[in-house]
């Protein structure tokens, strides 16, 4: 299995190389050259299997000879062992034919743990056997950073540096990043918003001297390994509702388009998905684009679902690559236009996108009202991101097809919004109850790439 860049000019790579590098050297994102498919029988056989067994079947065709079967099974087992639920990703019924997929039972209480815990294991084995080391630099709106720090803390071959927007993450998110004491972990509070964090990260990747000097690696959802790990729960949840004999639909609270793109990959692999619904908050650039209004950047409006406060949705590039018939030149052109403010999507590409994705958006009031309503009607306490999903799913769903809405974080990760909507302050799970007592360690950094590069060179150990 080879991986190619969405901008068409970077060299193609193996799974291991694509995973360890992150962003392609032409600025593009890596995607598999072809998408392997599973047969009806292979998917049907997942009924009754453990999460880990399904994970092996789904991901194995993508990893080539990077790991042996025995190694890969072992990595998967270690990745999910610390999850707080035996099913890993349990389904809860909200209403007839509407289900919530709880993706928040990992160590940092957001779905990012599904990919990051596995990536941590894969990096450790791949780097350890080569005697190599890397500096992971990540940008986060809160959840990627905490998941990455949790996955890489204390590892010998990795320094991990996380850029988060100062003052724009929840206190639980910030503390999950600033309280680990290991000296390979560094949380940097950047003076800017999440798009600034992502842009400075891309600047660093595009400076090849810096990139090669510090052996820069990326674990944002630009990293193919992240997307791949998220394909698995589309299979486990759909099969538990009768797939492949029956179609199901998904609604996905969306920011960087990684999670929903994993659903598209599941569909390409043969999972019968009827609708894939993109749910956005008031930062609705994706919703507007999917409704034919082009992709034009505005400014971020901070919301109660901060992990989706975004204007530049990195993984959308992967969707555009397929919608433009895998024409890397066309994608490179669009991304140049995006640098100048935005682009319009061609009619053919709009048609291709419309065959796969639909979308909806919610206002702040609707999100909050959904948290209130769902608690009253179902007893389920939703985090604000999951509430965006539930609200959009209720609007878009066809009552005859099971709808699965992804619950992307635990309500205790966003206690202020949940308390404002319900009067209930959701407690942290007992295993992290002392989070507010631990000392914090962080550095404030300017929104300036040169200053950042100097700062990072001073932090890393090699
Ligand atoms: C990251 C995140 C999202 C958005 O996921 P994408 O893959 O970036 O679209 C939604 N909800 C929560 C809680 C998140 O952490």
Coordinates of N, CA, C and O in Angstrom, one line a residue, residues 217-380:
X217 N 7.7 15.9 13.4 CA 6.6 15.0 13.0 C 5.3 15.6 13.4 O 5.2 16.3 14.4
X218 N 4.2 15.2 12.7 CA 2.9 15.8 13.0 C 1.9 14.7 13.4 O 1.9 13.7 12.8
X219 N 1.1 15.0 14.4 CA 0.0 14.1 14.8 C -1.3 14.8 14.7 O -2.3 14.3 15.3
X220 N -1.4 15.9 14.0 CA -2.7 16.5 13.8 C -3.5 15.6 12.8 O -2.8 14.6 12.3
X221 N -4.7 15.8 12.6 CA -5.5 14.9 11.8 C -5.0 15.0 10.3 O -5.5 14.2 9.5
X222 N -4.1 15.8 10.0 CA -3.4 15.7 8.7 C -2.6 14.4 8.6 O -2.3 13.9 7.6
X223 N -2.4 13.8 9.8 CA -1.6 12.5 9.8 C -2.6 11.3 9.4 O -3.6 11.1 10.1
X224 N -2.3 10.6 8.4 CA -3.2 9.6 7.9 C -3.5 8.5 9.0 O -4.6 8.0 9.0
X225 N -2.5 8.3 9.8 CA -2.7 7.3 10.9 C -3.9 7.6 11.8 O -4.6 6.8 12.3
X226 N -4.1 8.9 12.0 CA -5.2 9.4 12.8 C -6.6 9.0 12.2 O -7.5 8.5 12.8
X227 N -6.7 9.4 10.9 CA -7.9 9.1 10.2 C -8.2 7.6 10.2 O -9.3 7.2 10.5
X228 N -7.2 6.9 9.9 CA -7.4 5.4 9.8 C -8.0 4.8 11.1 O -8.9 4.0 11.0
X229 N -7.4 5.2 12.2 CA -7.9 4.6 13.5 C -9.3 4.9 13.7 O -10.1 4.2 14.4
X230 N -9.8 6.0 13.2 CA -11.2 6.5 13.4 C -12.2 5.7 12.5 O -13.4 5.8 12.7
X231 N -11.7 5.0 11.5 CA -12.6 4.3 10.6 C -13.3 3.1 11.3 O -14.4 2.8 11.1
X232 N -12.5 2.7 12.3 CA -13.0 1.4 13.0 C -14.3 1.5 13.6 O -15.2 0.7 13.5
X233 N -14.6 2.6 14.4 CA -15.9 2.7 15.1 C -17.1 2.9 14.2 O -18.2 2.7 14.6
X234 N -16.9 3.3 13.0 CA -18.0 3.3 12.0 C -18.4 1.9 11.8 O -19.6 1.6 11.7
X235 N -17.5 1.0 11.7 CA -17.8 -0.4 11.4 C -18.5 -1.0 12.7 O -19.5 -1.7 12.6
X236 N -17.8 -0.9 13.8 CA -18.4 -1.6 15.0 C -19.8 -1.1 15.3 O -20.7 -1.9 15.6
X237 N -20.1 0.2 15.2 CA -21.4 0.7 15.5 C -22.4 0.3 14.4 O -23.6 -0.1 14.8
X238 N -22.1 0.4 13.2 CA -23.0 0.0 12.1 C -23.4 -1.5 12.2 O -24.6 -1.8 12.0
X239 N -22.4 -2.3 12.4 CA -22.6 -3.7 12.4 C -23.5 -4.1 13.6 O -24.4 -4.9 13.5
X240 N -23.4 -3.4 14.7 CA -24.2 -3.7 15.9 C -25.7 -3.3 15.6 O -26.6 -3.7 16.3
X241 N -25.9 -2.5 14.6 CA -27.3 -2.1 14.2 C -27.8 -2.8 13.0 O -28.8 -2.4 12.3
X242 N -27.1 -3.9 12.5 CA -27.6 -4.7 11.5 C -26.8 -4.6 10.1 O -27.2 -5.3 9.2
X243 N -25.8 -3.7 10.0 CA -25.0 -3.7 8.8 C -24.2 -5.0 8.7 O -23.9 -5.5 9.8
X244 N -23.9 -5.4 7.5 CA -24.1 -4.8 6.2 C -25.4 -5.1 5.6 O -25.7 -4.6 4.5
X245 N -26.3 -5.9 6.3 CA -27.6 -6.2 5.7 C -28.5 -5.0 5.6 O -29.4 -4.9 4.9
X246 N -28.2 -4.0 6.5 CA -29.0 -2.9 6.6 C -28.2 -1.6 6.6 O -27.0 -1.6 7.1
X247 N -28.7 -0.6 5.9 CA -27.9 0.7 5.9 C -28.1 1.5 7.1 O -29.2 1.4 7.8
X248 N -27.1 2.3 7.5 CA -27.2 3.2 8.6 C -26.7 4.6 8.1 O -26.0 4.7 7.1
X249 N -27.0 5.6 8.9 CA -26.5 7.0 8.6 C -25.7 7.4 9.8 O -25.9 7.0 10.9
X250 N -24.8 8.4 9.6 CA -24.0 9.0 10.6 C -24.1 10.5 10.6 O -24.1 11.1 9.5
X251 N -24.2 11.1 11.8 CA -24.0 12.6 11.9 C -22.8 12.8 12.8 O -22.6 12.2 13.8
X252 N -21.9 13.7 12.3 CA -20.6 13.9 12.9 C -20.3 15.4 13.2 O -20.2 16.2 12.3
X253 N -20.2 15.7 14.5 CA -19.8 17.1 14.8 C -18.4 17.4 14.2 O -17.5 16.6 14.5
X254 N -18.3 18.4 13.4 CA -17.1 18.5 12.5 C -16.4 19.8 12.7 O -17.0 20.9 12.8
X255 N -15.1 19.7 12.7 CA -14.2 20.9 12.7 C -13.2 20.8 11.6 O -13.3 21.4 10.6
X256 N -12.2 19.9 11.8 CA -11.1 19.7 10.9 C -11.4 18.6 9.8 O -10.6 18.3 9.0
X257 N -12.6 18.1 9.9 CA -13.1 17.1 8.8 C -12.4 15.8 8.9 O -12.5 15.0 8.0
X258 N -11.7 15.5 10.0 CA -11.0 14.2 10.1 C -11.9 13.1 10.4 O -11.9 12.0 9.8
X259 N -12.8 13.3 11.4 CA -13.7 12.3 11.8 C -14.7 11.9 10.7 O -14.9 10.7 10.5
X260 N -15.3 12.9 10.1 CA -16.3 12.6 9.1 C -15.6 12.0 7.9 O -16.1 11.1 7.2
X261 N -14.3 12.3 7.6 CA -13.6 11.7 6.5 C -13.4 10.3 6.7 O -13.4 9.4 5.8
X262 N -13.1 9.9 8.0 CA -13.0 8.5 8.3 C -14.3 7.7 8.0 O -14.2 6.6 7.6
X263 N -15.4 8.4 8.2 CA -16.7 7.7 7.8 C -16.8 7.5 6.3 O -17.3 6.5 5.8
X264 N -16.3 8.5 5.5 CA -16.3 8.3 4.1 C -15.4 7.1 3.7 O -15.7 6.4 2.8
X265 N -14.2 7.0 4.4 CA -13.4 5.9 4.1 C -14.1 4.5 4.4 O -14.0 3.6 3.6
X266 N -14.8 4.5 5.5 CA -15.6 3.3 5.9 C -16.5 3.0 4.7 O -16.7 1.8 4.3
X267 N -17.2 4.0 4.2 CA -18.1 3.8 3.1 C -17.4 3.3 1.8 O -17.9 2.3 1.2
X268 N -16.3 3.9 1.5 CA -15.5 3.4 0.4 C -15.0 1.9 0.5 O -14.9 1.2 -0.4
X269 N -14.8 1.5 1.8 CA -14.4 0.2 2.0 C -15.5 -0.8 1.9 O -15.3 -2.0 2.0
X270 N -16.8 -0.4 1.8 CA -17.9 -1.3 1.6 C -19.0 -1.2 2.7 O -19.9 -1.9 2.6
X271 N -18.8 -0.4 3.7 CA -19.8 -0.3 4.7 C -21.0 0.5 4.1 O -20.8 1.6 3.6
X272 N -22.2 -0.1 4.2 CA -23.4 0.6 3.6 C -23.9 1.7 4.4 O -24.7 1.6 5.4
X273 N -23.4 2.9 4.1 CA -23.8 4.2 4.8 C -24.7 4.9 3.9 O -24.3 5.3 2.8
X274 N -25.9 5.3 4.4 CA -26.8 6.0 3.6 C -26.4 7.5 3.6 O -26.0 8.0 2.5
X275 N -26.5 8.2 4.7 CA -26.1 9.6 4.7 C -24.9 9.8 5.7 O -24.8 9.2 6.7
X276 N -24.0 10.7 5.3 CA -22.9 11.2 6.2 C -23.2 12.7 6.3 O -23.1 13.5 5.4
X277 N -23.6 13.1 7.6 CA -24.0 14.4 7.8 C -23.0 15.2 8.6 O -22.6 14.8 9.7
X278 N -22.5 16.3 8.0 CA -21.5 17.2 8.6 C -22.3 18.1 9.5 O -23.2 18.9 9.0
X279 N -22.0 18.2 10.8 CA -22.7 19.1 11.7 C -21.7 20.2 12.2 O -20.7 19.8 12.7
X280 N -22.1 21.4 12.0 CA -21.2 22.5 12.4 C -21.9 23.4 13.4 O -23.1 23.4 13.5
X281 N -21.1 24.1 14.2 CA -21.7 25.2 15.1 C -21.8 26.5 14.3 O -21.8 26.4 13.0
X282 N -21.8 27.6 14.9 CA -21.9 28.9 14.2 C -20.7 29.1 13.3 O -20.9 30.0 12.4
X283 N -19.6 28.5 13.5 CA -18.5 28.6 12.5 C -18.8 27.6 11.4 O -18.3 26.4 11.5
X284 N -19.6 28.0 10.5 CA -20.3 27.1 9.6 C -19.7 27.1 8.1 O -20.4 26.8 7.2
X285 N -18.4 27.3 8.0 CA -17.8 27.4 6.7 C -18.0 26.2 5.9 O -18.3 26.2 4.7
X286 N -17.9 25.0 6.5 CA -18.1 23.7 5.8 C -19.6 23.6 5.4 O -19.9 23.1 4.2
X287 N -20.5 24.0 6.2 CA -21.9 23.9 5.9 C -22.2 24.8 4.7 O -22.9 24.4 3.7
X288 N -21.7 26.0 4.7 CA -21.9 26.9 3.6 C -21.3 26.4 2.3 O -21.9 26.4 1.2
X289 N -20.1 25.8 2.4 CA -19.4 25.3 1.2 C -20.2 24.1 0.7 O -20.5 24.1 -0.6
X290 N -20.7 23.2 1.5 CA -21.4 22.1 1.0 C -22.8 22.5 0.5 O -23.5 21.7 -0.2
X291 N -23.2 23.7 0.7 CA -24.4 24.2 0.2 C -24.2 25.2 -1.0 O -25.0 26.0 -1.4
X292 N -23.0 25.0 -1.6 CA -22.8 25.7 -2.9 C -22.3 27.1 -2.8 O -22.3 27.8 -3.8
X293 N -21.9 27.6 -1.6 CA -21.5 29.0 -1.4 C -20.0 29.2 -1.5 O -19.5 30.3 -1.1
X294 N -19.2 28.1 -1.9 CA -17.8 28.3 -2.0 C -17.2 28.2 -0.6 O -17.9 28.1 0.4
X295 N -15.8 28.2 -0.6 CA -15.1 28.1 0.7 C -14.4 29.4 0.9 O -13.3 29.6 0.3
X296 N -15.0 30.3 1.7 CA -14.4 31.6 1.9 C -14.2 31.9 3.4 O -15.2 31.8 4.2
X297 N -12.9 32.2 3.7 CA -12.6 32.3 5.2 C -13.2 33.6 5.7 O -13.2 34.6 5.1
X298 N -13.7 33.5 7.0 CA -14.1 34.7 7.7 C -13.3 34.7 9.0 O -12.1 34.3 9.0
X299 N -13.9 35.2 10.1 CA -13.1 35.1 11.3 C -13.8 34.1 12.2 O -15.0 33.8 12.1
X300 N -13.1 33.5 13.1 CA -13.6 32.5 14.1 C -14.4 33.2 15.1 O -14.0 34.2 15.7
X301 N -15.6 32.7 15.4 CA -16.5 33.2 16.5 C -16.4 32.2 17.6 O -17.0 31.1 17.4
X302 N -15.8 32.5 18.7 CA -15.7 31.5 19.8 C -17.1 31.0 20.2 O -18.0 31.8 20.3
X303 N -17.2 29.7 20.4 CA -18.5 29.2 20.8 C -18.4 28.3 22.0 O -17.3 28.1 22.5
X304 N -19.5 27.7 22.4 CA -19.5 26.8 23.5 C -19.0 25.4 23.1 O -18.9 24.5 23.9
X305 N -18.8 25.2 21.8 CA -18.2 23.9 21.3 C -16.9 24.3 20.7 O -16.7 24.2 19.4
X306 N -15.9 24.6 21.5 CA -14.6 25.2 21.0 C -13.8 24.3 20.1 O -13.0 24.8 19.3
X307 N -14.0 23.0 20.2 CA -13.2 22.1 19.4 C -13.6 22.1 17.9 O -13.0 21.5 17.1
X308 N -14.7 22.9 17.6 CA -15.1 23.0 16.3 C -15.1 24.4 15.8 O -15.7 24.8 14.8
X309 N -14.4 25.3 16.5 CA -14.2 26.7 16.1 C -13.1 26.8 15.1 O -11.9 26.9 15.5
X310 N -13.5 26.8 13.8 CA -12.4 26.7 12.8 C -12.9 27.4 11.5 O -14.1 27.5 11.2
X311 N -11.9 27.9 10.8 CA -12.2 28.4 9.4 C -11.4 27.6 8.4 O -11.9 27.4 7.3
X312 N -10.2 27.1 8.7 CA -9.5 26.3 7.8 C -9.5 24.8 8.2 O -8.8 24.4 9.2
X313 N -10.3 24.1 7.6 CA -10.6 22.7 7.9 C -9.6 21.8 7.1 O -9.9 21.5 6.0
X314 N -8.5 21.4 7.8 CA -7.4 20.8 7.0 C -7.8 19.6 6.2 O -7.4 19.4 5.0
X315 N -8.6 18.6 6.8 CA -8.9 17.4 6.1 C -9.9 17.6 4.9 O -10.0 16.6 4.2
X316 N -10.5 18.7 4.9 CA -11.4 18.9 3.7 C -10.6 18.8 2.4 O -11.2 18.5 1.4
X317 N -9.3 19.1 2.5 CA -8.4 18.9 1.3 C -8.5 17.5 0.8 O -8.4 17.3 -0.4
X318 N -8.6 16.6 1.7 CA -8.7 15.2 1.3 C -10.0 14.9 0.5 O -10.0 14.2 -0.5
X319 N -11.1 15.5 1.0 CA -12.4 15.3 0.4 C -12.3 16.0 -1.0 O -12.9 15.5 -2.0
X320 N -11.7 17.2 -1.1 CA -11.6 17.9 -2.4 C -10.8 17.1 -3.4 O -11.1 17.1 -4.6
X321 N -9.7 16.5 -2.9 CA -8.9 15.7 -3.8 C -9.7 14.6 -4.5 O -9.6 14.4 -5.7
X322 N -10.6 13.9 -3.8 CA -11.4 12.9 -4.4 C -12.5 13.5 -5.3 O -12.8 13.1 -6.4
X323 N -13.1 14.7 -4.8 CA -14.1 15.3 -5.5 C -13.6 15.9 -6.9 O -14.4 16.0 -7.9
X324 N -12.3 16.2 -6.9 CA -11.7 16.7 -8.2 C -11.0 15.6 -8.9 O -10.1 15.8 -9.7
X325 N -11.5 14.4 -8.7 CA -11.0 13.2 -9.5 C -9.5 13.0 -9.2 O -8.8 12.5 -10.1
X326 N -9.1 13.3 -8.0 CA -7.7 13.0 -7.6 C -6.7 13.8 -8.4 O -5.6 13.3 -8.8
X327 N -7.1 15.0 -8.8 CA -6.2 15.9 -9.5 C -5.4 16.8 -8.6 O -6.0 17.8 -8.1
X328 N -4.2 16.5 -8.3 CA -3.3 17.2 -7.4 C -3.1 18.6 -7.8 O -3.0 19.5 -6.9
X329 N -3.0 18.9 -9.1 CA -2.8 20.3 -9.5 C -4.0 21.1 -9.2 O -3.8 22.3 -8.8
X330 N -5.2 20.6 -9.4 CA -6.4 21.4 -9.1 C -6.4 21.7 -7.6 O -6.8 22.8 -7.2
X331 N -6.1 20.7 -6.8 CA -6.1 21.0 -5.3 C -5.1 22.0 -4.9 O -5.4 22.9 -4.1
X332 N -3.9 21.9 -5.5 CA -2.8 22.9 -5.2 C -3.3 24.3 -5.5 O -3.1 25.2 -4.8
X333 N -4.0 24.4 -6.7 CA -4.5 25.7 -7.1 C -5.5 26.2 -6.1 O -5.5 27.4 -5.7
X334 N -6.5 25.4 -5.6 CA -7.5 25.8 -4.7 C -6.8 26.3 -3.4 O -7.2 27.3 -2.8
X335 N -5.8 25.5 -3.0 CA -5.1 25.9 -1.7 C -4.3 27.2 -1.8 O -4.2 27.9 -0.8
X336 N -3.8 27.5 -3.0 CA -3.2 28.8 -3.2 C -4.3 29.9 -3.1 O -4.1 30.9 -2.4
X337 N -5.5 29.6 -3.7 CA -6.6 30.6 -3.6 C -7.0 30.8 -2.1 O -7.3 31.9 -1.7
X338 N -7.0 29.7 -1.4 CA -7.4 29.7 0.0 C -6.5 30.6 0.8 O -6.9 31.4 1.7
X339 N -5.2 30.6 0.5 CA -4.2 31.5 1.1 C -4.6 32.9 0.9 O -4.2 33.8 1.7
X340 N -5.3 33.2 -0.2 CA -5.7 34.6 -0.5 C -7.1 34.9 0.0 O -7.7 35.9 -0.4
X341 N -7.7 33.9 0.7 CA -9.1 34.2 1.2 C -10.1 33.1 1.0 O -11.0 32.9 1.8
X342 N -10.0 32.5 -0.2 CA -11.0 31.4 -0.4 C -11.1 31.0 -1.8 O -10.4 31.4 -2.7
X343 N -12.0 30.0 -2.1 CA -12.2 29.5 -3.5 C -13.6 29.1 -3.7 O -14.3 28.8 -2.7
X344 N -14.0 29.0 -5.0 CA -15.2 28.4 -5.3 C -15.0 26.9 -5.8 O -13.9 26.7 -6.4
X345 N -15.9 26.1 -5.5 CA -15.8 24.7 -5.9 C -16.5 24.5 -7.3 O -17.6 25.0 -7.5
X346 N -15.8 23.7 -8.2 CA -16.3 23.5 -9.5 C -17.7 22.7 -9.4 O -17.9 22.1 -8.4
X347 N -18.5 22.9 -10.5 CA -19.8 22.2 -10.5 C -19.6 20.7 -10.3 O -20.4 20.0 -9.6
X348 N -18.7 20.1 -11.1 CA -18.5 18.7 -11.0 C -18.1 18.2 -9.6 O -18.6 17.2 -9.1
X349 N -17.2 19.0 -9.0 CA -16.7 18.6 -7.6 C -17.9 18.8 -6.6 O -18.0 18.0 -5.7
X350 N -18.7 19.8 -6.8 CA -19.9 20.0 -5.9 C -20.8 18.8 -6.0 O -21.3 18.3 -5.0
X351 N -21.0 18.3 -7.2 CA -21.8 17.2 -7.4 C -21.3 15.9 -6.7 O -22.0 15.2 -6.0
X352 N -20.0 15.8 -6.8 CA -19.3 14.6 -6.2 C -19.4 14.7 -4.7 O -19.7 13.7 -4.0
X353 N -19.3 15.9 -4.1 CA -19.4 16.1 -2.7 C -20.8 15.8 -2.2 O -21.0 15.2 -1.2
X354 N -21.8 16.3 -3.0 CA -23.2 16.2 -2.6 C -23.6 14.7 -2.6 O -24.6 14.3 -1.9
X355 N -23.0 13.9 -3.4 CA -23.3 12.4 -3.4 C -22.9 11.8 -2.1 O -23.4 10.7 -1.7
X356 N -22.0 12.4 -1.4 CA -21.4 11.8 -0.1 C -21.9 12.5 1.1 O -22.3 11.8 2.1
X357 N -21.8 13.8 1.1 CA -22.1 14.5 2.4 C -23.3 15.4 2.3 O -23.6 16.0 1.3
X358 N -24.0 15.5 3.4 CA -25.0 16.6 3.6 C -24.5 17.3 4.9 O -23.6 16.9 5.5
X359 N -25.2 18.4 5.2 CA -24.7 19.2 6.3 C -25.8 20.0 7.0 O -26.9 20.2 6.4
X360 N -25.5 20.4 8.2 CA -26.4 21.3 9.0 C -25.6 22.1 9.9 O -24.4 21.8 10.2
X361 N -26.2 23.2 10.5 CA -25.5 24.0 11.5 C -26.4 24.3 12.6 O -27.6 24.3 12.4
X362 N -25.8 24.6 13.7 CA -26.7 25.0 14.9 C -26.2 26.4 15.4 O -25.0 26.7 15.4
X363 N -27.1 27.1 16.0 CA -26.7 28.4 16.7 C -26.3 28.0 18.1 O -26.6 26.9 18.6
X364 N -25.8 28.9 18.8 CA -25.4 28.7 20.2 C -26.6 28.3 21.1 O -26.6 27.4 21.9
X365 N -27.7 29.1 20.8 CA -28.9 28.8 21.6 C -29.5 27.4 21.4 O -29.9 26.7 22.3
X366 N -29.5 27.0 20.1 CA -30.0 25.7 19.8 C -29.1 24.6 20.4 O -29.6 23.6 20.9
X367 N -27.8 24.8 20.5 CA -26.9 23.8 21.1 C -27.2 23.7 22.6 O -27.4 22.6 23.1
X368 N -27.3 24.8 23.2 CA -27.6 24.8 24.6 C -29.0 24.2 24.9 O -29.2 23.3 25.8
X369 N -30.0 24.5 24.1 CA -31.3 24.0 24.2 C -31.4 22.5 24.1 O -32.1 21.7 24.7
X370 N -30.5 22.0 23.1 CA -30.5 20.5 22.9 C -29.9 19.8 24.1 O -30.4 18.7 24.5
X371 N -28.9 20.4 24.8 CA -28.4 19.8 26.0 C -29.5 19.7 27.0 O -29.7 18.6 27.7
X372 N -30.2 20.8 27.2 CA -31.3 20.8 28.2 C -32.4 19.7 27.8 O -32.8 18.9 28.7
X373 N -32.8 19.7 26.5 CA -33.9 18.8 26.1 C -33.5 17.3 26.2 O -34.3 16.5 26.7
X374 N -32.3 17.0 25.8 CA -31.9 15.6 25.8 C -31.8 15.1 27.3 O -32.1 13.9 27.5
X375 N -31.3 15.9 28.2 CA -31.3 15.5 29.6 C -32.7 15.2 30.0 O -33.0 14.1 30.6
X376 N -33.6 16.1 29.7 CA -35.0 15.9 30.2 C -35.6 14.6 29.5 O -36.3 13.8 30.1
X377 N -35.4 14.4 28.2 CA -36.1 13.4 27.5 C -35.4 12.0 27.6 O -36.1 11.0 27.5
X378 N -34.1 12.0 27.7 CA -33.4 10.7 27.7 C -32.5 10.4 28.9 O -32.0 9.3 29.0
X379 N -32.3 11.4 29.7 CA -31.4 11.3 30.8 C -29.9 11.3 30.4 O -29.0 11.2 31.3
X380 N -29.6 11.6 29.1 CA -28.3 11.6 28.7 C -27.7 13.1 28.7 O -28.3 14.0 28.2

